[in-house]
Amino acid sequence: TNMELARLLRKLDRCLLPFVSLLYFLSFLDRCNVGESVAGMLTDLDLVGFRYNTAASVFFIPYSLAEVPSNIALKLFRPSRWIPAIMMVWGLVMTLMCLVNTYQGLIVARSFLGLAEAGLFPGVTYYISLWYPRAERSMRIAIFFSAATVAGAFGGVLAYFIEKMEGIGGLHGWQWIFCLEGIATMIVAFAASFFMYDYPDTASFLSEAERRYVIDLLREDSNNLATHYEFQFVLQAIADYKTYVHIGIHIGLLIPFHAIVLFTPTIINELGFSAARAQLLSVPPFVAGCLFTIPVGIYSDKHRLRGPYVIGGAAV
């Protein structure tokens, strides 16, 4: 019945969403903290001209190249092994970024950070599709994605306080931001390897009947499409024109989004506010983003419409 389905979905939400949202929160915090720590870093690493822009952007080159191979790996290994493993790696890279003392070092570190982080977003999006039918996914992905906006808000507040550690242990404030956020990531990655569930058919938190119900629901929803991995499926996806339409939409959304994330503290700073206040003033736009992401996801699922919501948000 509908009521039983709603109860089961809530149970899935309780057991899956908080954790994957936390993972994405950390991913985003680690990816965008170069924006928050920009104040001290520009002078300490002599980031003149376009050096900061290059260091911010270089992350996305290995990131975009590694996303598809990472999802193939996710299908070959189990989610509860692959996702914590890449997370451990990027947490380590992030922690050791506190030792960077040249522009070149920053470029190399950001490249490896991009390589390690690549698998999380496509991985979790795929992971959600293993548990929820299509009409229920948008809201879940919205909740998980809103973790990025929370990270944007929280990152500003966190940077404001960590900057005060300037000079402790011979490290600058911005180096402490990298170090502490990296250590937090590694701790969560370690926990994730114990707390992540792989697939509905092996989930210990579901009863036998619930497991069967979820599996039947998904099979019915996907019209018996294959769930195993074959290379020809990759080629089919590459040959499908819809893939490229989506790429176009995604590029249109991500350019302004990352520009805002990586450059807001600089823009606010150049409007005449102090660097510390710029970190705090970068918080409100992300709070607004978070408050709007979730209702859009809910109504998009309710009406089973995606286009108008994407176009409406982009227009605003």
PDB file of C-alpha atoms in Angstrom:
ATOM      1  CA  THR A   1       0.000   0.000   0.000  1.00  0.00           C
ATOM      2  CA  ASN A   2       0.976   3.642  -0.316  1.00  0.00           C
ATOM      3  CA  MET A   3       1.333   4.016   3.422  1.00  0.00           C
ATOM      4  CA  GLU A   4       3.663   1.045   3.696  1.00  0.00           C
ATOM      5  CA  LEU A   5       5.704   2.383   0.780  1.00  0.00           C
ATOM      6  CA  ALA A   6       5.992   5.794   2.455  1.00  0.00           C
ATOM      7  CA  ARG A   7       7.107   4.142   5.689  1.00  0.00           C
ATOM      8  CA  LEU A   8       9.697   2.041   3.870  1.00  0.00           C
ATOM      9  CA  LEU A   9      11.046   5.062   1.972  1.00  0.00           C
ATOM     10  CA  ARG A  10      11.356   6.965   5.252  1.00  0.00           C
ATOM     11  CA  LYS A  11      13.303   4.057   6.690  1.00  0.00           C
ATOM     12  CA  LEU A  12      15.660   4.121   3.677  1.00  0.00           C
ATOM     13  CA  ASP A  13      16.028   7.890   4.100  1.00  0.00           C
ATOM     14  CA  ARG A  14      16.928   7.531   7.758  1.00  0.00           C
ATOM     15  CA  CYS A  15      19.544   4.851   7.114  1.00  0.00           C
ATOM     16  CA  LEU A  16      21.108   6.167   3.895  1.00  0.00           C
ATOM     17  CA  LEU A  17      20.713   9.907   3.410  1.00  0.00           C
ATOM     18  CA  PRO A  18      22.332  11.433   6.514  1.00  0.00           C
ATOM     19  CA  PHE A  19      25.509   9.524   5.839  1.00  0.00           C
ATOM     20  CA  VAL A  20      25.903  10.159   2.103  1.00  0.00           C
ATOM     21  CA  SER A  21      25.006  13.814   2.713  1.00  0.00           C
ATOM     22  CA  LEU A  22      27.802  14.035   5.266  1.00  0.00           C
ATOM     23  CA  LEU A  23      30.233  12.549   2.715  1.00  0.00           C
ATOM     24  CA  TYR A  24      29.239  15.108   0.086  1.00  0.00           C
ATOM     25  CA  PHE A  25      29.374  17.895   2.662  1.00  0.00           C
ATOM     26  CA  LEU A  26      33.023  17.015   3.347  1.00  0.00           C
ATOM     27  CA  SER A  27      33.784  16.601  -0.352  1.00  0.00           C
ATOM     28  CA  PHE A  28      32.524  20.097  -1.003  1.00  0.00           C
ATOM     29  CA  LEU A  29      34.181  21.599   2.032  1.00  0.00           C
ATOM     30  CA  ASP A  30      37.539  20.155   0.917  1.00  0.00           C
ATOM     31  CA  ARG A  31      37.069  21.202  -2.698  1.00  0.00           C
ATOM     32  CA  CYS A  32      36.146  24.814  -2.011  1.00  0.00           C
ATOM     33  CA  ASN A  33      38.210  25.709   1.023  1.00  0.00           C
ATOM     34  CA  VAL A  34      40.804  27.285  -1.286  1.00  0.00           C
ATOM     35  CA  GLY A  35      38.152  29.978  -1.775  1.00  0.00           C
ATOM     36  CA  GLU A  36      37.788  30.539   1.952  1.00  0.00           C
ATOM     37  CA  SER A  37      41.500  30.512   2.701  1.00  0.00           C
ATOM     38  CA  VAL A  38      42.320  32.830  -0.167  1.00  0.00           C
ATOM     39  CA  ALA A  39      43.195  35.802   2.053  1.00  0.00           C
ATOM     40  CA  GLY A  40      46.453  34.561   3.560  1.00  0.00           C
ATOM     41  CA  MET A  41      47.305  32.155   0.768  1.00  0.00           C
ATOM     42  CA  LEU A  42      47.581  34.800  -1.965  1.00  0.00           C
ATOM     43  CA  THR A  43      50.466  36.490  -0.178  1.00  0.00           C
ATOM     44  CA  ASP A  44      52.114  33.408   1.383  1.00  0.00           C
ATOM     45  CA  LEU A  45      52.266  31.464  -1.901  1.00  0.00           C
ATOM     46  CA  ASP A  46      52.824  34.538  -4.081  1.00  0.00           C
ATOM     47  CA  LEU A  47      49.660  33.859  -6.124  1.00  0.00           C
ATOM     48  CA  VAL A  48      49.953  36.779  -8.537  1.00  0.00           C
ATOM     49  CA  GLY A  49      47.909  37.288 -11.719  1.00  0.00           C
ATOM     50  CA  PHE A  50      45.857  34.250 -12.691  1.00  0.00           C
ATOM     51  CA  ARG A  51      47.709  31.876 -10.373  1.00  0.00           C
ATOM     52  CA  TYR A  52      44.815  31.497  -7.938  1.00  0.00           C
ATOM     53  CA  ASN A  53      42.345  30.923 -10.806  1.00  0.00           C
ATOM     54  CA  THR A  54      44.628  28.228 -12.220  1.00  0.00           C
ATOM     55  CA  ALA A  55      45.004  26.517  -8.845  1.00  0.00           C
ATOM     56  CA  ALA A  56      41.226  26.593  -8.344  1.00  0.00           C
ATOM     57  CA  SER A  57      40.485  25.267 -11.843  1.00  0.00           C
ATOM     58  CA  VAL A  58      43.150  22.565 -12.192  1.00  0.00           C
ATOM     59  CA  PHE A  59      41.154  20.459  -9.706  1.00  0.00           C
ATOM     60  CA  PHE A  60      38.456  19.867 -12.321  1.00  0.00           C
ATOM     61  CA  ILE A  61      40.671  18.411 -15.071  1.00  0.00           C
ATOM     62  CA  PRO A  62      41.509  15.041 -13.439  1.00  0.00           C
ATOM     63  CA  TYR A  63      38.096  15.255 -11.728  1.00  0.00           C
ATOM     64  CA  SER A  64      36.172  15.229 -15.009  1.00  0.00           C
ATOM     65  CA  LEU A  65      38.416  12.539 -16.524  1.00  0.00           C
ATOM     66  CA  ALA A  66      38.117  10.195 -13.535  1.00  0.00           C
ATOM     67  CA  GLU A  67      34.349  10.325 -12.961  1.00  0.00           C
ATOM     68  CA  VAL A  68      33.306   7.639 -15.468  1.00  0.00           C
ATOM     69  CA  PRO A  69      36.159   5.179 -14.679  1.00  0.00           C
ATOM     70  CA  SER A  70      35.356   5.635 -10.992  1.00  0.00           C
ATOM     71  CA  ASN A  71      31.726   4.618 -11.486  1.00  0.00           C
ATOM     72  CA  ILE A  72      32.860   1.550 -13.417  1.00  0.00           C
ATOM     73  CA  ALA A  73      35.102   0.703 -10.451  1.00  0.00           C
ATOM     74  CA  LEU A  74      32.142   1.252  -8.131  1.00  0.00           C
ATOM     75  CA  LYS A  75      30.220  -1.423 -10.046  1.00  0.00           C
ATOM     76  CA  LEU A  76      33.162  -3.842  -9.862  1.00  0.00           C
ATOM     77  CA  PHE A  77      33.857  -3.248  -6.141  1.00  0.00           C
ATOM     78  CA  ARG A  78      31.218  -2.661  -3.470  1.00  0.00           C
ATOM     79  CA  PRO A  79      30.045   0.908  -2.668  1.00  0.00           C
ATOM     80  CA  SER A  80      30.966   0.419   1.009  1.00  0.00           C
ATOM     81  CA  ARG A  81      34.569  -0.273  -0.064  1.00  0.00           C
ATOM     82  CA  TRP A  82      35.100   2.068  -3.012  1.00  0.00           C
ATOM     83  CA  ILE A  83      33.568   5.267  -1.637  1.00  0.00           C
ATOM     84  CA  PRO A  84      35.364   5.204   1.762  1.00  0.00           C
ATOM     85  CA  ALA A  85      38.616   4.279  -0.032  1.00  0.00           C
ATOM     86  CA  ILE A  86      38.610   7.299  -2.365  1.00  0.00           C
ATOM     87  CA  MET A  87      37.496   9.435   0.570  1.00  0.00           C
ATOM     88  CA  MET A  88      40.445   8.278   2.653  1.00  0.00           C
ATOM     89  CA  VAL A  89      42.759   9.237  -0.227  1.00  0.00           C
ATOM     90  CA  TRP A  90      41.364  12.717  -0.692  1.00  0.00           C
ATOM     91  CA  GLY A  91      41.319  13.268   3.092  1.00  0.00           C
ATOM     92  CA  LEU A  92      45.026  12.409   3.147  1.00  0.00           C
ATOM     93  CA  VAL A  93      45.744  14.746   0.197  1.00  0.00           C
ATOM     94  CA  MET A  94      43.760  17.497   1.935  1.00  0.00           C
ATOM     95  CA  THR A  95      45.587  17.050   5.242  1.00  0.00           C
ATOM     96  CA  LEU A  96      48.995  17.114   3.565  1.00  0.00           C
ATOM     97  CA  MET A  97      48.038  20.238   1.593  1.00  0.00           C
ATOM     98  CA  CYS A  98      48.880  22.104   4.796  1.00  0.00           C
ATOM     99  CA  LEU A  99      52.550  21.450   3.919  1.00  0.00           C
ATOM    100  CA  VAL A 100      52.279  23.206   0.550  1.00  0.00           C
ATOM    101  CA  ASN A 101      54.602  26.205   0.417  1.00  0.00           C
ATOM    102  CA  THR A 102      54.852  27.007  -3.299  1.00  0.00           C
ATOM    103  CA  TYR A 103      52.446  27.733  -6.146  1.00  0.00           C
ATOM    104  CA  GLN A 104      53.660  24.603  -7.983  1.00  0.00           C
ATOM    105  CA  GLY A 105      52.989  22.465  -4.918  1.00  0.00           C
ATOM    106  CA  LEU A 106      49.446  23.834  -4.699  1.00  0.00           C
ATOM    107  CA  ILE A 107      48.791  22.943  -8.358  1.00  0.00           C
ATOM    108  CA  VAL A 108      49.975  19.346  -7.860  1.00  0.00           C
ATOM    109  CA  ALA A 109      48.000  18.937  -4.628  1.00  0.00           C
ATOM    110  CA  ARG A 110      44.781  20.330  -6.164  1.00  0.00           C
ATOM    111  CA  SER A 111      45.178  17.984  -9.153  1.00  0.00           C
ATOM    112  CA  PHE A 112      45.407  14.922  -6.914  1.00  0.00           C
ATOM    113  CA  LEU A 113      42.524  16.199  -4.808  1.00  0.00           C
ATOM    114  CA  GLY A 114      40.415  16.359  -7.987  1.00  0.00           C
ATOM    115  CA  LEU A 115      41.470  12.864  -8.995  1.00  0.00           C
ATOM    116  CA  ALA A 116      40.478  11.416  -5.608  1.00  0.00           C
ATOM    117  CA  GLU A 117      37.212  13.344  -5.194  1.00  0.00           C
ATOM    118  CA  ALA A 118      35.915  12.596  -8.694  1.00  0.00           C
ATOM    119  CA  GLY A 119      34.109   9.398  -7.764  1.00  0.00           C
ATOM    120  CA  LEU A 120      31.921  10.708  -4.976  1.00  0.00           C
ATOM    121  CA  PHE A 121      29.197  12.680  -6.729  1.00  0.00           C
ATOM    122  CA  PRO A 122      28.574  10.284  -9.646  1.00  0.00           C
ATOM    123  CA  GLY A 123      29.051   7.392  -7.223  1.00  0.00           C
ATOM    124  CA  VAL A 124      26.413   8.549  -4.760  1.00  0.00           C
ATOM    125  CA  THR A 125      23.979   9.516  -7.540  1.00  0.00           C
ATOM    126  CA  TYR A 126      24.305   5.970  -8.875  1.00  0.00           C
ATOM    127  CA  TYR A 127      24.082   4.592  -5.321  1.00  0.00           C
ATOM    128  CA  ILE A 128      20.754   6.404  -4.769  1.00  0.00           C
ATOM    129  CA  SER A 129      19.441   4.860  -8.004  1.00  0.00           C
ATOM    130  CA  LEU A 130      20.140   1.393  -6.522  1.00  0.00           C
ATOM    131  CA  TRP A 131      17.744   2.063  -3.641  1.00  0.00           C
ATOM    132  CA  TYR A 132      14.964   4.357  -4.874  1.00  0.00           C
ATOM    133  CA  PRO A 133      12.517   4.229  -7.810  1.00  0.00           C
ATOM    134  CA  ARG A 134      12.816   7.083 -10.328  1.00  0.00           C
ATOM    135  CA  ALA A 135       9.904   9.182  -9.050  1.00  0.00           C
ATOM    136  CA  GLU A 136      11.486   9.291  -5.587  1.00  0.00           C
ATOM    137  CA  ARG A 137      15.039  10.138  -6.598  1.00  0.00           C
ATOM    138  CA  SER A 138      14.998  13.854  -7.261  1.00  0.00           C
ATOM    139  CA  MET A 139      14.076  14.737  -3.697  1.00  0.00           C
ATOM    140  CA  ARG A 140      16.808  12.440  -2.336  1.00  0.00           C
ATOM    141  CA  ILE A 141      19.424  13.863  -4.665  1.00  0.00           C
ATOM    142  CA  ALA A 142      18.236  17.356  -3.689  1.00  0.00           C
ATOM    143  CA  ILE A 143      18.740  16.582   0.001  1.00  0.00           C
ATOM    144  CA  PHE A 144      22.154  15.086  -0.693  1.00  0.00           C
ATOM    145  CA  PHE A 145      23.084  18.000  -2.981  1.00  0.00           C
ATOM    146  CA  SER A 146      21.923  20.569  -0.431  1.00  0.00           C
ATOM    147  CA  ALA A 147      24.833  19.336   1.681  1.00  0.00           C
ATOM    148  CA  ALA A 148      27.025  21.266  -0.779  1.00  0.00           C
ATOM    149  CA  THR A 149      25.220  24.515  -0.003  1.00  0.00           C
ATOM    150  CA  VAL A 150      25.476  23.797   3.725  1.00  0.00           C
ATOM    151  CA  ALA A 151      29.206  23.207   3.213  1.00  0.00           C
ATOM    152  CA  GLY A 152      29.450  26.535   1.390  1.00  0.00           C
ATOM    153  CA  ALA A 153      27.812  28.267   4.354  1.00  0.00           C
ATOM    154  CA  PHE A 154      29.619  26.299   7.044  1.00  0.00           C
ATOM    155  CA  GLY A 155      32.981  26.629   5.284  1.00  0.00           C
ATOM    156  CA  GLY A 156      32.868  30.399   5.666  1.00  0.00           C
ATOM    157  CA  VAL A 157      32.165  30.220   9.402  1.00  0.00           C
ATOM    158  CA  LEU A 158      34.760  27.492   9.916  1.00  0.00           C
ATOM    159  CA  ALA A 159      37.438  29.404   7.997  1.00  0.00           C
ATOM    160  CA  TYR A 160      36.700  32.493  10.076  1.00  0.00           C
ATOM    161  CA  PHE A 161      37.552  30.612  13.282  1.00  0.00           C
ATOM    162  CA  ILE A 162      40.412  28.428  12.008  1.00  0.00           C
ATOM    163  CA  GLU A 163      42.184  31.510  10.557  1.00  0.00           C
ATOM    164  CA  LYS A 164      42.648  32.561  14.190  1.00  0.00           C
ATOM    165  CA  MET A 165      45.147  29.688  14.553  1.00  0.00           C
ATOM    166  CA  GLU A 166      47.620  31.686  12.411  1.00  0.00           C
ATOM    167  CA  GLY A 167      51.178  30.915  13.544  1.00  0.00           C
ATOM    168  CA  ILE A 168      50.403  27.920  15.802  1.00  0.00           C
ATOM    169  CA  GLY A 169      52.884  25.098  15.136  1.00  0.00           C
ATOM    170  CA  GLY A 170      54.609  27.299  12.552  1.00  0.00           C
ATOM    171  CA  LEU A 171      51.624  27.010  10.181  1.00  0.00           C
ATOM    172  CA  HIS A 172      49.553  29.782   8.630  1.00  0.00           C
ATOM    173  CA  GLY A 173      45.803  30.008   9.259  1.00  0.00           C
ATOM    174  CA  TRP A 174      44.960  28.747   5.762  1.00  0.00           C
ATOM    175  CA  GLN A 175      47.253  25.733   6.262  1.00  0.00           C
ATOM    176  CA  TRP A 176      45.317  24.860   9.413  1.00  0.00           C
ATOM    177  CA  ILE A 177      42.060  25.003   7.405  1.00  0.00           C
ATOM    178  CA  PHE A 178      43.433  22.327   5.039  1.00  0.00           C
ATOM    179  CA  CYS A 179      44.882  20.234   7.858  1.00  0.00           C
ATOM    180  CA  LEU A 180      41.833  20.106  10.158  1.00  0.00           C
ATOM    181  CA  GLU A 181      39.283  19.615   7.380  1.00  0.00           C
ATOM    182  CA  GLY A 182      41.439  16.815   5.925  1.00  0.00           C
ATOM    183  CA  ILE A 183      41.689  15.023   9.267  1.00  0.00           C
ATOM    184  CA  ALA A 184      37.902  15.269   9.741  1.00  0.00           C
ATOM    185  CA  THR A 185      37.453  13.716   6.272  1.00  0.00           C
ATOM    186  CA  MET A 186      39.720  10.772   7.111  1.00  0.00           C
ATOM    187  CA  ILE A 187      37.893  10.085  10.383  1.00  0.00           C
ATOM    188  CA  VAL A 188      34.527  10.018   8.578  1.00  0.00           C
ATOM    189  CA  ALA A 189      35.969   7.834   5.775  1.00  0.00           C
ATOM    190  CA  PHE A 190      37.109   5.307   8.357  1.00  0.00           C
ATOM    191  CA  ALA A 191      33.623   5.256   9.908  1.00  0.00           C
ATOM    192  CA  ALA A 192      32.001   5.028   6.457  1.00  0.00           C
ATOM    193  CA  SER A 193      33.652   1.702   5.723  1.00  0.00           C
ATOM    194  CA  PHE A 194      31.638   0.254   8.652  1.00  0.00           C
ATOM    195  CA  PHE A 195      28.366   2.152   8.301  1.00  0.00           C
ATOM    196  CA  MET A 196      27.676   2.163   4.571  1.00  0.00           C
ATOM    197  CA  TYR A 197      25.170  -0.363   3.228  1.00  0.00           C
ATOM    198  CA  ASP A 198      25.872  -1.802  -0.223  1.00  0.00           C
ATOM    199  CA  TYR A 199      22.674  -2.988  -1.878  1.00  0.00           C
ATOM    200  CA  PRO A 200      19.038  -3.511  -0.874  1.00  0.00           C
ATOM    201  CA  ASP A 201      19.407  -7.313  -1.117  1.00  0.00           C
ATOM    202  CA  THR A 202      22.163  -7.334   1.529  1.00  0.00           C
ATOM    203  CA  ALA A 203      20.892  -4.500   3.762  1.00  0.00           C
ATOM    204  CA  SER A 204      20.902  -5.581   7.402  1.00  0.00           C
ATOM    205  CA  PHE A 205      18.484  -2.811   8.453  1.00  0.00           C
ATOM    206  CA  LEU A 206      15.650  -4.184   6.246  1.00  0.00           C
ATOM    207  CA  SER A 207      13.540  -7.216   7.073  1.00  0.00           C
ATOM    208  CA  GLU A 208      13.344 -10.048   4.543  1.00  0.00           C
ATOM    209  CA  ALA A 209       9.924  -8.840   3.324  1.00  0.00           C
ATOM    210  CA  GLU A 210      11.109  -5.237   2.991  1.00  0.00           C
ATOM    211  CA  ARG A 211      14.143  -6.335   1.014  1.00  0.00           C
ATOM    212  CA  ARG A 212      12.011  -8.283  -1.449  1.00  0.00           C
ATOM    213  CA  TYR A 213       9.622  -5.350  -1.739  1.00  0.00           C
ATOM    214  CA  VAL A 214      12.389  -2.831  -2.546  1.00  0.00           C
ATOM    215  CA  ILE A 215      13.947  -5.183  -5.115  1.00  0.00           C
ATOM    216  CA  ASP A 216      10.593  -5.806  -6.863  1.00  0.00           C
ATOM    217  CA  LEU A 217       9.786  -2.106  -6.802  1.00  0.00           C
ATOM    218  CA  LEU A 218      13.083  -1.231  -8.494  1.00  0.00           C
ATOM    219  CA  ARG A 219      12.818  -4.023 -11.044  1.00  0.00           C
ATOM    220  CA  GLU A 220       9.337  -2.865 -12.027  1.00  0.00           C
ATOM    221  CA  ASP A 221      10.494   0.767 -12.163  1.00  0.00           C
ATOM    222  CA  SER A 222      13.482   0.074 -14.424  1.00  0.00           C
ATOM    223  CA  ASN A 223      11.480  -2.150 -16.833  1.00  0.00           C
ATOM    224  CA  ASN A 224      13.951  -4.976 -16.142  1.00  0.00           C
ATOM    225  CA  LEU A 225      16.953  -3.019 -17.452  1.00  0.00           C
ATOM    226  CA  ALA A 226      20.303  -4.672 -16.787  1.00  0.00           C
ATOM    227  CA  THR A 227      22.047  -3.760 -13.537  1.00  0.00           C
ATOM    228  CA  HIS A 228      25.272  -5.676 -14.175  1.00  0.00           C
ATOM    229  CA  TYR A 229      28.293  -4.143 -15.908  1.00  0.00           C
ATOM    230  CA  GLU A 230      29.268  -4.623 -19.548  1.00  0.00           C
ATOM    231  CA  PHE A 231      31.549  -2.418 -21.585  1.00  0.00           C
ATOM    232  CA  GLN A 232      28.976  -2.128 -24.383  1.00  0.00           C
ATOM    233  CA  PHE A 233      26.731  -0.206 -21.935  1.00  0.00           C
ATOM    234  CA  VAL A 234      29.468   2.412 -21.604  1.00  0.00           C
ATOM    235  CA  LEU A 235      29.642   2.705 -25.400  1.00  0.00           C
ATOM    236  CA  GLN A 236      25.853   3.017 -25.619  1.00  0.00           C
ATOM    237  CA  ALA A 237      25.932   5.880 -23.121  1.00  0.00           C
ATOM    238  CA  ILE A 238      28.707   7.601 -25.076  1.00  0.00           C
ATOM    239  CA  ALA A 239      26.749   7.230 -28.332  1.00  0.00           C
ATOM    240  CA  ASP A 240      23.468   8.581 -26.911  1.00  0.00           C
ATOM    241  CA  TYR A 241      22.767  12.191 -27.923  1.00  0.00           C
ATOM    242  CA  LYS A 242      20.881  12.780 -24.639  1.00  0.00           C
ATOM    243  CA  THR A 243      24.166  12.381 -22.774  1.00  0.00           C
ATOM    244  CA  TYR A 244      25.481  15.473 -24.585  1.00  0.00           C
ATOM    245  CA  VAL A 245      22.305  17.487 -23.994  1.00  0.00           C
ATOM    246  CA  HIS A 246      22.793  16.796 -20.285  1.00  0.00           C
ATOM    247  CA  ILE A 247      26.449  17.760 -20.472  1.00  0.00           C
ATOM    248  CA  GLY A 248      25.411  21.091 -22.008  1.00  0.00           C
ATOM    249  CA  ILE A 249      22.848  21.728 -19.255  1.00  0.00           C
ATOM    250  CA  HIS A 250      25.330  20.729 -16.574  1.00  0.00           C
ATOM    251  CA  ILE A 251      28.057  23.028 -17.899  1.00  0.00           C
ATOM    252  CA  GLY A 252      25.542  25.882 -17.940  1.00  0.00           C
ATOM    253  CA  LEU A 253      24.711  25.251 -14.288  1.00  0.00           C
ATOM    254  CA  LEU A 254      28.180  24.504 -12.963  1.00  0.00           C
ATOM    255  CA  ILE A 255      30.122  27.451 -14.367  1.00  0.00           C
ATOM    256  CA  PRO A 256      28.190  30.085 -12.395  1.00  0.00           C
ATOM    257  CA  PHE A 257      27.893  27.747  -9.408  1.00  0.00           C
ATOM    258  CA  HIS A 258      31.623  27.128  -9.016  1.00  0.00           C
ATOM    259  CA  ALA A 259      32.428  30.729  -9.839  1.00  0.00           C
ATOM    260  CA  ILE A 260      30.246  31.770  -6.905  1.00  0.00           C
ATOM    261  CA  VAL A 261      31.741  29.162  -4.578  1.00  0.00           C
ATOM    262  CA  LEU A 262      35.377  29.847  -5.415  1.00  0.00           C
ATOM    263  CA  PHE A 263      35.270  33.627  -5.818  1.00  0.00           C
ATOM    264  CA  THR A 264      32.609  34.961  -3.422  1.00  0.00           C
ATOM    265  CA  PRO A 265      35.089  35.697  -0.581  1.00  0.00           C
ATOM    266  CA  THR A 266      37.354  37.553  -3.038  1.00  0.00           C
ATOM    267  CA  ILE A 267      34.459  39.529  -4.538  1.00  0.00           C
ATOM    268  CA  ILE A 268      33.137  40.547  -1.101  1.00  0.00           C
ATOM    269  CA  ASN A 269      36.649  41.423   0.005  1.00  0.00           C
ATOM    270  CA  GLU A 270      37.114  43.659  -3.050  1.00  0.00           C
ATOM    271  CA  LEU A 271      33.792  45.387  -2.352  1.00  0.00           C
ATOM    272  CA  GLY A 272      35.660  46.829   0.615  1.00  0.00           C
ATOM    273  CA  PHE A 273      34.943  44.392   3.457  1.00  0.00           C
ATOM    274  CA  SER A 274      37.776  42.880   5.524  1.00  0.00           C
ATOM    275  CA  ALA A 275      38.861  39.333   4.645  1.00  0.00           C
ATOM    276  CA  ALA A 276      37.476  37.908   7.892  1.00  0.00           C
ATOM    277  CA  ARG A 277      34.098  39.614   7.320  1.00  0.00           C
ATOM    278  CA  ALA A 278      34.145  38.435   3.697  1.00  0.00           C
ATOM    279  CA  GLN A 279      34.297  34.846   4.975  1.00  0.00           C
ATOM    280  CA  LEU A 280      31.230  35.402   7.138  1.00  0.00           C
ATOM    281  CA  LEU A 281      29.368  37.385   4.479  1.00  0.00           C
ATOM    282  CA  SER A 282      29.807  34.525   2.016  1.00  0.00           C
ATOM    283  CA  VAL A 283      27.455  32.444   4.232  1.00  0.00           C
ATOM    284  CA  PRO A 284      23.918  33.872   3.545  1.00  0.00           C
ATOM    285  CA  PRO A 285      23.718  33.070  -0.210  1.00  0.00           C
ATOM    286  CA  PHE A 286      24.428  29.401   0.560  1.00  0.00           C
ATOM    287  CA  VAL A 287      21.788  29.316   3.280  1.00  0.00           C
ATOM    288  CA  ALA A 288      19.270  30.637   0.734  1.00  0.00           C
ATOM    289  CA  GLY A 289      20.472  27.995  -1.740  1.00  0.00           C
ATOM    290  CA  CYS A 290      19.947  25.238   0.801  1.00  0.00           C
ATOM    291  CA  LEU A 291      16.426  26.408   1.698  1.00  0.00           C
ATOM    292  CA  PHE A 292      15.382  26.383  -1.970  1.00  0.00           C
ATOM    293  CA  THR A 293      17.078  23.166  -3.128  1.00  0.00           C
ATOM    294  CA  ILE A 294      14.967  20.784  -1.066  1.00  0.00           C
ATOM    295  CA  PRO A 295      11.430  22.079  -1.873  1.00  0.00           C
ATOM    296  CA  VAL A 296      12.351  22.147  -5.577  1.00  0.00           C
ATOM    297  CA  GLY A 297      13.386  18.491  -5.305  1.00  0.00           C
ATOM    298  CA  ILE A 298      10.163  17.580  -3.501  1.00  0.00           C
ATOM    299  CA  TYR A 299       7.835  19.339  -5.978  1.00  0.00           C
ATOM    300  CA  SER A 300       9.826  18.118  -8.959  1.00  0.00           C
ATOM    301  CA  ASP A 301       9.170  14.536  -7.800  1.00  0.00           C
ATOM    302  CA  LYS A 302       5.554  15.288  -6.998  1.00  0.00           C
ATOM    303  CA  HIS A 303       4.832  16.669 -10.493  1.00  0.00           C
ATOM    304  CA  ARG A 304       7.331  14.282 -12.168  1.00  0.00           C
ATOM    305  CA  LEU A 305       8.712  17.290 -14.033  1.00  0.00           C
ATOM    306  CA  ARG A 306      12.369  18.307 -14.284  1.00  0.00           C
ATOM    307  CA  GLY A 307      12.687  20.842 -17.107  1.00  0.00           C
ATOM    308  CA  PRO A 308      10.541  23.728 -15.787  1.00  0.00           C
ATOM    309  CA  TYR A 309      12.296  23.591 -12.423  1.00  0.00           C
ATOM    310  CA  VAL A 310      15.767  23.643 -13.960  1.00  0.00           C
ATOM    311  CA  ILE A 311      14.832  26.478 -16.332  1.00  0.00           C
ATOM    312  CA  GLY A 312      13.054  28.425 -13.576  1.00  0.00           C
ATOM    313  CA  GLY A 313      16.062  28.256 -11.241  1.00  0.00           C
ATOM    314  CA  ALA A 314      18.496  29.128 -14.031  1.00  0.00           C
ATOM    315  CA  ALA A 315      16.351  32.129 -15.022  1.00  0.00           C
ATOM    316  CA  VAL A 316      16.431  33.493 -11.461  1.00  0.00           C
TER     317      VAL A 316
END
